[in-house]
PDB file of C-alpha atoms and ligand atoms in Angstrom:
ATOM      1  CA  MET A   1      11.476 -40.493  30.269  1.00  0.00           C
ATOM      2  CA  THR A   2      10.625 -41.225  26.646  1.00  0.00           C
ATOM      3  CA  LEU A   3       8.848 -37.945  25.965  1.00  0.00           C
ATOM      4  CA  PRO A   4      11.499 -35.515  27.261  1.00  0.00           C
ATOM      5  CA  GLN A   5      14.179 -37.394  25.287  1.00  0.00           C
ATOM      6  CA  ALA A   6      12.133 -37.159  22.111  1.00  0.00           C
ATOM      7  CA  ALA A   7      11.664 -33.423  22.643  1.00  0.00           C
ATOM      8  CA  GLU A   8      15.407 -32.979  23.178  1.00  0.00           C
ATOM      9  CA  THR A   9      16.234 -34.887  19.995  1.00  0.00           C
ATOM     10  CA  SER A  10      13.908 -32.804  17.879  1.00  0.00           C
ATOM     11  CA  ALA A  11      15.211 -29.580  19.466  1.00  0.00           C
ATOM     12  CA  SER A  12      18.810 -30.530  18.751  1.00  0.00           C
ATOM     13  CA  SER A  13      18.322 -31.275  15.049  1.00  0.00           C
ATOM     14  CA  ALA A  14      16.618 -27.907  14.554  1.00  0.00           C
ATOM     15  CA  ALA A  15      18.740 -24.822  13.829  1.00  0.00           C
ATOM     16  CA  LEU A  16      16.399 -22.935  16.148  1.00  0.00           C
ATOM     17  CA  SER A  17      13.368 -24.024  18.117  1.00  0.00           C
ATOM     18  CA  CYS A  18      11.121 -22.809  20.871  1.00  0.00           C
ATOM     19  CA  SER A  19       8.267 -24.296  22.822  1.00  0.00           C
ATOM     20  CA  GLY A  20       5.584 -22.832  25.029  1.00  0.00           C
ATOM     21  CA  LEU A  21       7.070 -19.359  24.652  1.00  0.00           C
ATOM     22  CA  THR A  22       5.125 -16.717  26.542  1.00  0.00           C
ATOM     23  CA  ARG A  23       5.865 -13.051  27.176  1.00  0.00           C
ATOM     24  CA  THR A  24       3.816 -10.934  29.522  1.00  0.00           C
ATOM     25  CA  PHE A  25       4.593  -7.243  29.977  1.00  0.00           C
ATOM     26  CA  ALA A  26       3.739  -5.604  33.282  1.00  0.00           C
ATOM     27  CA  THR A  27       1.585  -2.484  32.940  1.00  0.00           C
ATOM     28  CA  PRO A  28      -0.047  -0.226  35.553  1.00  0.00           C
ATOM     29  CA  THR A  29      -3.373  -1.884  34.805  1.00  0.00           C
ATOM     30  CA  GLY A  30      -2.083  -5.470  34.916  1.00  0.00           C
ATOM     31  CA  GLY A  31      -0.203  -7.945  32.752  1.00  0.00           C
ATOM     32  CA  LEU A  32      -0.245  -7.685  28.963  1.00  0.00           C
ATOM     33  CA  ASP A  33      -0.030 -11.210  27.460  1.00  0.00           C
ATOM     34  CA  ILE A  34       1.595 -10.663  24.075  1.00  0.00           C
ATOM     35  CA  LEU A  35       2.835 -14.209  23.437  1.00  0.00           C
ATOM     36  CA  ARG A  36       0.817 -17.094  24.879  1.00  0.00           C
ATOM     37  CA  GLY A  37       2.655 -20.276  23.970  1.00  0.00           C
ATOM     38  CA  VAL A  38       4.613 -20.072  20.719  1.00  0.00           C
ATOM     39  CA  ASN A  39       6.041 -23.315  19.288  1.00  0.00           C
ATOM     40  CA  LEU A  40       8.409 -23.214  16.313  1.00  0.00           C
ATOM     41  CA  SER A  41      11.208 -25.308  14.824  1.00  0.00           C
ATOM     42  CA  THR A  42      13.367 -24.254  11.875  1.00  0.00           C
ATOM     43  CA  TYR A  43      16.021 -26.231  10.059  1.00  0.00           C
ATOM     44  CA  SER A  44      19.092 -25.556   7.928  1.00  0.00           C
ATOM     45  CA  ALA A  45      18.334 -23.700   4.662  1.00  0.00           C
ATOM     46  CA  GLN A  46      14.646 -23.382   5.593  1.00  0.00           C
ATOM     47  CA  VAL A  47      12.960 -19.989   5.267  1.00  0.00           C
ATOM     48  CA  VAL A  48      10.050 -19.329   7.611  1.00  0.00           C
ATOM     49  CA  ALA A  49       7.803 -16.277   7.366  1.00  0.00           C
ATOM     50  CA  ILE A  50       5.735 -15.014  10.296  1.00  0.00           C
ATOM     51  CA  LEU A  51       2.928 -12.636   9.412  1.00  0.00           C
ATOM     52  CA  GLY A  52       0.907 -10.499  11.756  1.00  0.00           C
ATOM     53  CA  PRO A  53      -0.524  -6.997  12.032  1.00  0.00           C
ATOM     54  CA  SER A  54       1.265  -4.185  13.824  1.00  0.00           C
ATOM     55  CA  GLY A  55       1.283  -4.870  17.557  1.00  0.00           C
ATOM     56  CA  SER A  56       0.728  -8.632  17.238  1.00  0.00           C
ATOM     57  CA  GLY A  57       4.086  -9.380  18.865  1.00  0.00           C
ATOM     58  CA  LYS A  58       6.404 -10.101  15.919  1.00  0.00           C
ATOM     59  CA  SER A  59       9.322  -8.031  17.208  1.00  0.00           C
ATOM     60  CA  THR A  60       8.710  -9.316  20.724  1.00  0.00           C
ATOM     61  CA  LEU A  61       9.028 -12.882  19.407  1.00  0.00           C
ATOM     62  CA  LEU A  62      12.189 -12.177  17.397  1.00  0.00           C
ATOM     63  CA  HIS A  63      13.811 -10.478  20.382  1.00  0.00           C
ATOM     64  CA  LEU A  64      13.131 -13.583  22.470  1.00  0.00           C
ATOM     65  CA  LEU A  65      14.383 -15.945  19.745  1.00  0.00           C
ATOM     66  CA  GLY A  66      17.529 -13.824  19.417  1.00  0.00           C
ATOM     67  CA  GLY A  67      18.182 -13.879  23.149  1.00  0.00           C
ATOM     68  CA  LEU A  68      17.740 -10.094  23.384  1.00  0.00           C
ATOM     69  CA  ASP A  69      14.831 -10.441  25.838  1.00  0.00           C
ATOM     70  CA  ARG A  70      13.841 -13.170  28.309  1.00  0.00           C
ATOM     71  CA  PRO A  71      10.601 -15.151  28.030  1.00  0.00           C
ATOM     72  CA  SER A  72       8.077 -15.198  30.875  1.00  0.00           C
ATOM     73  CA  ALA A  73       7.889 -18.975  30.326  1.00  0.00           C
ATOM     74  CA  GLY A  74       8.966 -21.503  27.730  1.00  0.00           C
ATOM     75  CA  GLU A  75      12.201 -22.757  26.209  1.00  0.00           C
ATOM     76  CA  ILE A  76      14.457 -21.614  23.348  1.00  0.00           C
ATOM     77  CA  TYR A  77      17.153 -23.723  21.672  1.00  0.00           C
ATOM     78  CA  TRP A  78      19.862 -22.664  19.249  1.00  0.00           C
ATOM     79  CA  GLY A  79      21.206 -25.719  17.450  1.00  0.00           C
ATOM     80  CA  GLY A  80      20.173 -27.930  20.343  1.00  0.00           C
ATOM     81  CA  ARG A  81      21.594 -25.680  23.081  1.00  0.00           C
ATOM     82  CA  ARG A  82      19.044 -24.233  25.473  1.00  0.00           C
ATOM     83  CA  ILE A  83      19.711 -20.484  25.663  1.00  0.00           C
ATOM     84  CA  ASP A  84      16.794 -18.830  27.477  1.00  0.00           C
ATOM     85  CA  ALA A  85      18.460 -18.962  30.884  1.00  0.00           C
ATOM     86  CA  LEU A  86      22.107 -18.449  29.897  1.00  0.00           C
ATOM     87  CA  PRO A  87      24.043 -15.579  31.514  1.00  0.00           C
ATOM     88  CA  GLN A  88      24.346 -12.486  29.292  1.00  0.00           C
ATOM     89  CA  ARG A  89      28.046 -12.934  28.518  1.00  0.00           C
ATOM     90  CA  VAL A  90      27.645 -16.537  27.397  1.00  0.00           C
ATOM     91  CA  LEU A  91      24.561 -15.584  25.443  1.00  0.00           C
ATOM     92  CA  ALA A  92      26.414 -12.782  23.639  1.00  0.00           C
ATOM     93  CA  ARG A  93      29.191 -15.180  22.615  1.00  0.00           C
ATOM     94  CA  GLU A  94      26.734 -17.811  21.407  1.00  0.00           C
ATOM     95  CA  ARG A  95      24.766 -15.168  19.504  1.00  0.00           C
ATOM     96  CA  ALA A  96      27.890 -13.850  17.756  1.00  0.00           C
ATOM     97  CA  THR A  97      28.734 -17.294  16.372  1.00  0.00           C
ATOM     98  CA  ARG A  98      25.301 -18.772  15.737  1.00  0.00           C
ATOM     99  CA  LEU A  99      22.977 -15.917  14.762  1.00  0.00           C
ATOM    100  CA  GLY A 100      22.650 -13.172  12.182  1.00  0.00           C
ATOM    101  CA  LEU A 101      20.243 -10.329  12.874  1.00  0.00           C
ATOM    102  CA  VAL A 102      18.557  -7.882  10.514  1.00  0.00           C
ATOM    103  CA  PHE A 103      16.607  -5.309  12.454  1.00  0.00           C
ATOM    104  CA  GLN A 104      13.606  -3.175  11.585  1.00  0.00           C
ATOM    105  CA  GLN A 105      15.962  -0.194  11.437  1.00  0.00           C
ATOM    106  CA  HIS A 106      19.275  -1.124   9.834  1.00  0.00           C
ATOM    107  CA  TYR A 107      21.962  -0.493  12.403  1.00  0.00           C
ATOM    108  CA  LEU A 108      25.013   0.238  10.263  1.00  0.00           C
ATOM    109  CA  LEU A 109      27.901   2.008  11.982  1.00  0.00           C
ATOM    110  CA  GLU A 110      28.158   5.366  10.233  1.00  0.00           C
ATOM    111  CA  ASP A 111      31.907   5.832  10.795  1.00  0.00           C
ATOM    112  CA  LEU A 112      32.830   2.505   9.194  1.00  0.00           C
ATOM    113  CA  SER A 113      32.957   1.776   5.473  1.00  0.00           C
ATOM    114  CA  VAL A 114      30.478  -0.595   3.864  1.00  0.00           C
ATOM    115  CA  LEU A 115      33.071  -3.401   3.832  1.00  0.00           C
ATOM    116  CA  GLU A 116      34.007  -2.738   7.467  1.00  0.00           C
ATOM    117  CA  ASN A 117      30.329  -2.919   8.425  1.00  0.00           C
ATOM    118  CA  VAL A 118      29.960  -6.302   6.720  1.00  0.00           C
ATOM    119  CA  THR A 119      33.053  -7.693   8.445  1.00  0.00           C
ATOM    120  CA  LEU A 120      32.087  -6.163  11.811  1.00  0.00           C
ATOM    121  CA  PRO A 121      31.366  -9.537  13.488  1.00  0.00           C
ATOM    122  CA  GLY A 122      34.933 -10.573  12.575  1.00  0.00           C
ATOM    123  CA  ARG A 123      36.375  -7.233  13.744  1.00  0.00           C
ATOM    124  CA  ILE A 124      34.734  -7.762  17.125  1.00  0.00           C
ATOM    125  CA  ARG A 125      36.493 -11.138  17.362  1.00  0.00           C
ATOM    126  CA  GLY A 126      39.753  -9.446  16.245  1.00  0.00           C
ATOM    127  CA  ARG A 127      40.052 -11.191  12.875  1.00  0.00           C
ATOM    128  CA  PRO A 128      38.014  -9.538  10.112  1.00  0.00           C
ATOM    129  CA  ASP A 129      38.016 -11.566   6.889  1.00  0.00           C
ATOM    130  CA  ALA A 130      38.010  -8.999   4.074  1.00  0.00           C
ATOM    131  CA  ALA A 131      37.741 -11.680   1.376  1.00  0.00           C
ATOM    132  CA  ARG A 132      34.557 -13.026   2.978  1.00  0.00           C
ATOM    133  CA  GLY A 133      33.195  -9.473   3.224  1.00  0.00           C
ATOM    134  CA  GLU A 134      33.985  -8.764  -0.431  1.00  0.00           C
ATOM    135  CA  GLU A 135      32.383 -12.046  -1.508  1.00  0.00           C
ATOM    136  CA  LEU A 136      29.165 -11.143   0.321  1.00  0.00           C
ATOM    137  CA  LEU A 137      29.183  -7.596  -1.057  1.00  0.00           C
ATOM    138  CA  ALA A 138      29.469  -9.047  -4.556  1.00  0.00           C
ATOM    139  CA  ARG A 139      26.509 -11.320  -3.883  1.00  0.00           C
ATOM    140  CA  VAL A 140      24.321  -8.418  -2.740  1.00  0.00           C
ATOM    141  CA  GLY A 141      25.463  -6.407  -5.777  1.00  0.00           C
ATOM    142  CA  LEU A 142      27.465  -3.775  -3.893  1.00  0.00           C
ATOM    143  CA  SER A 143      31.094  -4.494  -4.766  1.00  0.00           C
ATOM    144  CA  LYS A 144      31.530  -0.965  -6.071  1.00  0.00           C
ATOM    145  CA  ARG A 145      30.338   0.526  -2.778  1.00  0.00           C
ATOM    146  CA  ALA A 146      32.838  -1.274  -0.515  1.00  0.00           C
ATOM    147  CA  THR A 147      34.708   1.884   0.480  1.00  0.00           C
ATOM    148  CA  PHE A 148      31.615   4.098   0.849  1.00  0.00           C
ATOM    149  CA  LEU A 149      30.383   5.334   4.187  1.00  0.00           C
ATOM    150  CA  PRO A 150      26.761   4.238   4.864  1.00  0.00           C
ATOM    151  CA  LYS A 151      25.448   7.809   4.561  1.00  0.00           C
ATOM    152  CA  ARG A 152      26.225   7.683   0.814  1.00  0.00           C
ATOM    153  CA  LEU A 153      23.998   4.632   0.269  1.00  0.00           C
ATOM    154  CA  SER A 154      20.320   4.476  -0.586  1.00  0.00           C
ATOM    155  CA  GLY A 155      17.900   2.862   1.883  1.00  0.00           C
ATOM    156  CA  GLY A 156      17.740  -0.357  -0.133  1.00  0.00           C
ATOM    157  CA  GLU A 157      21.519  -0.516  -0.423  1.00  0.00           C
ATOM    158  CA  ARG A 158      21.839  -0.084   3.334  1.00  0.00           C
ATOM    159  CA  GLN A 159      19.504  -2.995   3.893  1.00  0.00           C
ATOM    160  CA  ARG A 160      21.517  -5.132   1.481  1.00  0.00           C
ATOM    161  CA  VAL A 161      24.633  -4.316   3.522  1.00  0.00           C
ATOM    162  CA  ALA A 162      22.736  -5.396   6.657  1.00  0.00           C
ATOM    163  CA  VAL A 163      21.788  -8.668   4.910  1.00  0.00           C
ATOM    164  CA  ALA A 164      25.434  -9.267   3.919  1.00  0.00           C
ATOM    165  CA  ARG A 165      26.566  -8.582   7.482  1.00  0.00           C
ATOM    166  CA  SER A 166      23.950 -10.927   8.939  1.00  0.00           C
ATOM    167  CA  LEU A 167      25.448 -13.797   6.905  1.00  0.00           C
ATOM    168  CA  TYR A 168      29.121 -12.946   7.471  1.00  0.00           C
ATOM    169  CA  SER A 169      29.719 -15.482  10.271  1.00  0.00           C
ATOM    170  CA  ARG A 170      27.878 -18.300   8.454  1.00  0.00           C
ATOM    171  CA  PRO A 171      25.194 -18.323  11.164  1.00  0.00           C
ATOM    172  CA  GLN A 172      22.879 -21.257  11.740  1.00  0.00           C
ATOM    173  CA  VAL A 173      19.975 -18.830  11.864  1.00  0.00           C
ATOM    174  CA  VAL A 174      19.175 -15.361  10.533  1.00  0.00           C
ATOM    175  CA  LEU A 175      16.374 -13.436  12.247  1.00  0.00           C
ATOM    176  CA  ALA A 176      14.963 -10.625  10.120  1.00  0.00           C
ATOM    177  CA  ASP A 177      12.532  -8.108  11.519  1.00  0.00           C
ATOM    178  CA  GLU A 178      10.778  -6.451   8.597  1.00  0.00           C
ATOM    179  CA  PRO A 179      13.990  -4.975   7.168  1.00  0.00           C
ATOM    180  CA  THR A 180      11.910  -2.884   4.875  1.00  0.00           C
ATOM    181  CA  GLY A 181      10.118  -0.043   6.655  1.00  0.00           C
ATOM    182  CA  SER A 182      11.727   2.818   4.758  1.00  0.00           C
ATOM    183  CA  LEU A 183      11.858   1.132   1.349  1.00  0.00           C
ATOM    184  CA  ASP A 184       9.620   1.248  -1.682  1.00  0.00           C
ATOM    185  CA  ARG A 185       7.786  -1.969  -2.370  1.00  0.00           C
ATOM    186  CA  SER A 186      10.010  -3.473  -5.053  1.00  0.00           C
ATOM    187  CA  SER A 187      13.164  -2.771  -3.006  1.00  0.00           C
ATOM    188  CA  ALA A 188      11.491  -4.314   0.040  1.00  0.00           C
ATOM    189  CA  VAL A 189      10.508  -7.459  -1.856  1.00  0.00           C
ATOM    190  CA  GLY A 190      14.047  -7.587  -3.237  1.00  0.00           C
ATOM    191  CA  VAL A 191      15.663  -7.457   0.209  1.00  0.00           C
ATOM    192  CA  TYR A 192      13.577 -10.373   1.505  1.00  0.00           C
ATOM    193  CA  ALA A 193      14.135 -12.408  -1.671  1.00  0.00           C
ATOM    194  CA  LEU A 194      17.870 -11.788  -1.511  1.00  0.00           C
ATOM    195  CA  LEU A 195      18.039 -12.797   2.130  1.00  0.00           C
ATOM    196  CA  ALA A 196      16.097 -16.013   1.433  1.00  0.00           C
ATOM    197  CA  GLN A 197      18.271 -16.909  -1.567  1.00  0.00           C
ATOM    198  CA  LEU A 198      21.625 -16.260   0.126  1.00  0.00           C
ATOM    199  CA  ALA A 199      20.621 -17.989   3.340  1.00  0.00           C
ATOM    200  CA  ARG A 200      19.528 -21.098   1.427  1.00  0.00           C
ATOM    201  CA  GLU A 201      22.811 -21.146  -0.485  1.00  0.00           C
ATOM    202  CA  GLU A 202      24.739 -20.873   2.776  1.00  0.00           C
ATOM    203  CA  GLY A 203      22.579 -23.361   4.676  1.00  0.00           C
ATOM    204  CA  SER A 204      21.314 -20.833   7.232  1.00  0.00           C
ATOM    205  CA  ALA A 205      17.758 -21.041   8.508  1.00  0.00           C
ATOM    206  CA  VAL A 206      15.768 -17.785   8.259  1.00  0.00           C
ATOM    207  CA  VAL A 207      12.894 -16.498  10.344  1.00  0.00           C
ATOM    208  CA  MET A 208      11.469 -13.342   8.768  1.00  0.00           C
ATOM    209  CA  VAL A 209       8.557 -11.340  10.177  1.00  0.00           C
ATOM    210  CA  THR A 210       6.374  -8.788   8.445  1.00  0.00           C
ATOM    211  CA  HIS A 211       2.933  -7.208   8.595  1.00  0.00           C
ATOM    212  CA  ASP A 212       2.817  -7.212   4.797  1.00  0.00           C
ATOM    213  CA  GLU A 213       2.073 -10.582   3.205  1.00  0.00           C
ATOM    214  CA  GLY A 214       2.999  -9.204  -0.208  1.00  0.00           C
ATOM    215  CA  LEU A 215       6.635  -8.904   0.822  1.00  0.00           C
ATOM    216  CA  VAL A 216       6.990 -12.625   1.408  1.00  0.00           C
ATOM    217  CA  GLY A 217       7.745 -14.617  -1.704  1.00  0.00           C
ATOM    218  CA  ASP A 218       8.894 -18.194  -1.961  1.00  0.00           C
ATOM    219  CA  VAL A 219       9.163 -19.481   1.615  1.00  0.00           C
ATOM    220  CA  ASP A 220       9.190 -22.998   3.082  1.00  0.00           C
ATOM    221  CA  ALA A 221       6.688 -22.318   5.866  1.00  0.00           C
ATOM    222  CA  ARG A 222       4.303 -19.484   6.577  1.00  0.00           C
ATOM    223  CA  TYR A 223       2.659 -18.725   9.916  1.00  0.00           C
ATOM    224  CA  ALA A 224       0.474 -15.985  11.328  1.00  0.00           C
ATOM    225  CA  LEU A 225       0.922 -14.627  14.827  1.00  0.00           C
ATOM    226  CA  SER A 226      -2.628 -14.492  16.076  1.00  0.00           C
ATOM    227  CA  GLY A 227      -3.788 -14.124  19.666  1.00  0.00           C
ATOM    228  CA  GLY A 228      -0.247 -14.737  20.865  1.00  0.00           C
ATOM    229  CA  VAL A 229       0.275 -18.104  19.140  1.00  0.00           C
ATOM    230  CA  LEU A 230       1.488 -19.240  15.709  1.00  0.00           C
ATOM    231  CA  VAL A 231      -1.034 -20.708  13.306  1.00  0.00           C
ATOM    232  CA  PRO A 232      -0.353 -21.966   9.760  1.00  0.00           C
ATOM    233  CA  ALA A 233      -1.101 -19.247   7.188  1.00  0.00           C
TER     234      ALA A 233
HETATM  235  N1  ATP B 301       8.635  -3.473  26.914  1.00  0.00           N
HETATM  236  C1  ATP B 301       7.312  -3.454  26.708  1.00  0.00           C
HETATM  237  N2  ATP B 301       6.447  -3.120  27.686  1.00  0.00           N
HETATM  238  C2  ATP B 301       5.108  -3.129  27.499  1.00  0.00           C
HETATM  239  N3  ATP B 301       4.521  -3.468  26.328  1.00  0.00           N
HETATM  240  C3  ATP B 301       5.323  -3.802  25.317  1.00  0.00           C
HETATM  241  C4  ATP B 301       6.741  -3.821  25.428  1.00  0.00           C
HETATM  242  N4  ATP B 301       7.261  -4.212  24.248  1.00  0.00           N
HETATM  243  C5  ATP B 301       6.224  -4.420  23.430  1.00  0.00           C
HETATM  244  N5  ATP B 301       5.051  -4.187  24.063  1.00  0.00           N
HETATM  245  C6  ATP B 301       3.710  -4.315  23.505  1.00  0.00           C
HETATM  246  O1  ATP B 301       3.622  -5.565  22.866  1.00  0.00           O
HETATM  247  C7  ATP B 301       2.828  -5.457  21.681  1.00  0.00           C
HETATM  248  C8  ATP B 301       3.564  -6.089  20.528  1.00  0.00           C
HETATM  249  O2  ATP B 301       4.676  -5.293  20.195  1.00  0.00           O
HETATM  250  P1  ATP B 301       5.675  -5.697  19.023  1.00  0.00           P
HETATM  251  O3  ATP B 301       6.681  -4.635  18.902  1.00  0.00           O
HETATM  252  O4  ATP B 301       6.156  -7.082  19.250  1.00  0.00           O
HETATM  253  O5  ATP B 301       4.676  -5.705  17.763  1.00  0.00           O
HETATM  254  P2  ATP B 301       4.979  -5.966  16.223  1.00  0.00           P
HETATM  255  O6  ATP B 301       4.111  -7.086  15.790  1.00  0.00           O
HETATM  256  O7  ATP B 301       6.430  -6.095  16.012  1.00  0.00           O
HETATM  257  O8  ATP B 301       4.445  -4.629  15.544  1.00  0.00           O
HETATM  258  P3  ATP B 301       5.013  -3.786  14.262  1.00  0.00           P
HETATM  259  O9  ATP B 301       4.491  -4.504  13.040  1.00  0.00           O
HETATM  260  O10 ATP B 301       4.374  -2.457  14.433  1.00  0.00           O
HETATM  261  O11 ATP B 301       6.501  -3.738  14.335  1.00  0.00           O
HETATM  262  C9  ATP B 301       2.515  -3.978  21.486  1.00  0.00           C
HETATM  263  O12 ATP B 301       1.181  -3.749  21.852  1.00  0.00           O
HETATM  264  C10 ATP B 301       3.459  -3.281  22.440  1.00  0.00           C
HETATM  265  O13 ATP B 301       2.874  -2.140  23.007  1.00  0.00           O
HETATM  266 MG1   MG B 302       7.870  -4.928  15.046  1.00  0.00          MG
END
């Protein structure tokens, strides 16, 4: 019994952890093994970067870690709670309180103002906190855009709104999937640096993935996704 208890203890002190994570996609010609046993633990205020070329499975991994897809095998813990087999409704509730997500395409709601987009997680719970939203907008340098609709923002500004929104609920973990595709290089570097800085200040752990090593600045741990597993990079 000693070993399972030790594993549980280490999983519960991590903000997010996974072990033995595999994902196989069924195809007409057989199974496609994209992830083959990923192990990862991240802790409060720690920023982890995962590098890997296009198609290596970065988005697949983040979707699993975010509870948006189910693993073929393996375990995922959010703050010590095992989530990979939870029912969808419980998972959605846990995700809303524990996780912030920044997707490859920034999913701002076009009919809501910038401030309303940032406070969206609170609106969904029925109690948006405008002061918290304004504080985050100030920290991403967009106070003067609070009343704008997203269509009047530049690509980099939109991503900064997505970063502010991801932190709104003071999540234990922020998962960021290359939030940079449409940006020029200096804006892209800026978005990742801003996310890392704010998350550290707030005590959130960050897992960021990218195919472009140059986008990743000062991080606490750096891995490459290679052959379906994580290796130090
Ligand atoms: N639902 C699915 N069914 C079958 N194959 C899939 C599915 N989702 C992803 N894949 C395959 O898994 C591989 C990894 O995809 P993934 O999107 O995770 O890559 P990525 O590392 O995020 O790439 P990029 O840098 O281009 O975003 C790809 O070859 C893709 O075709
Ligand atoms: Mg991807």
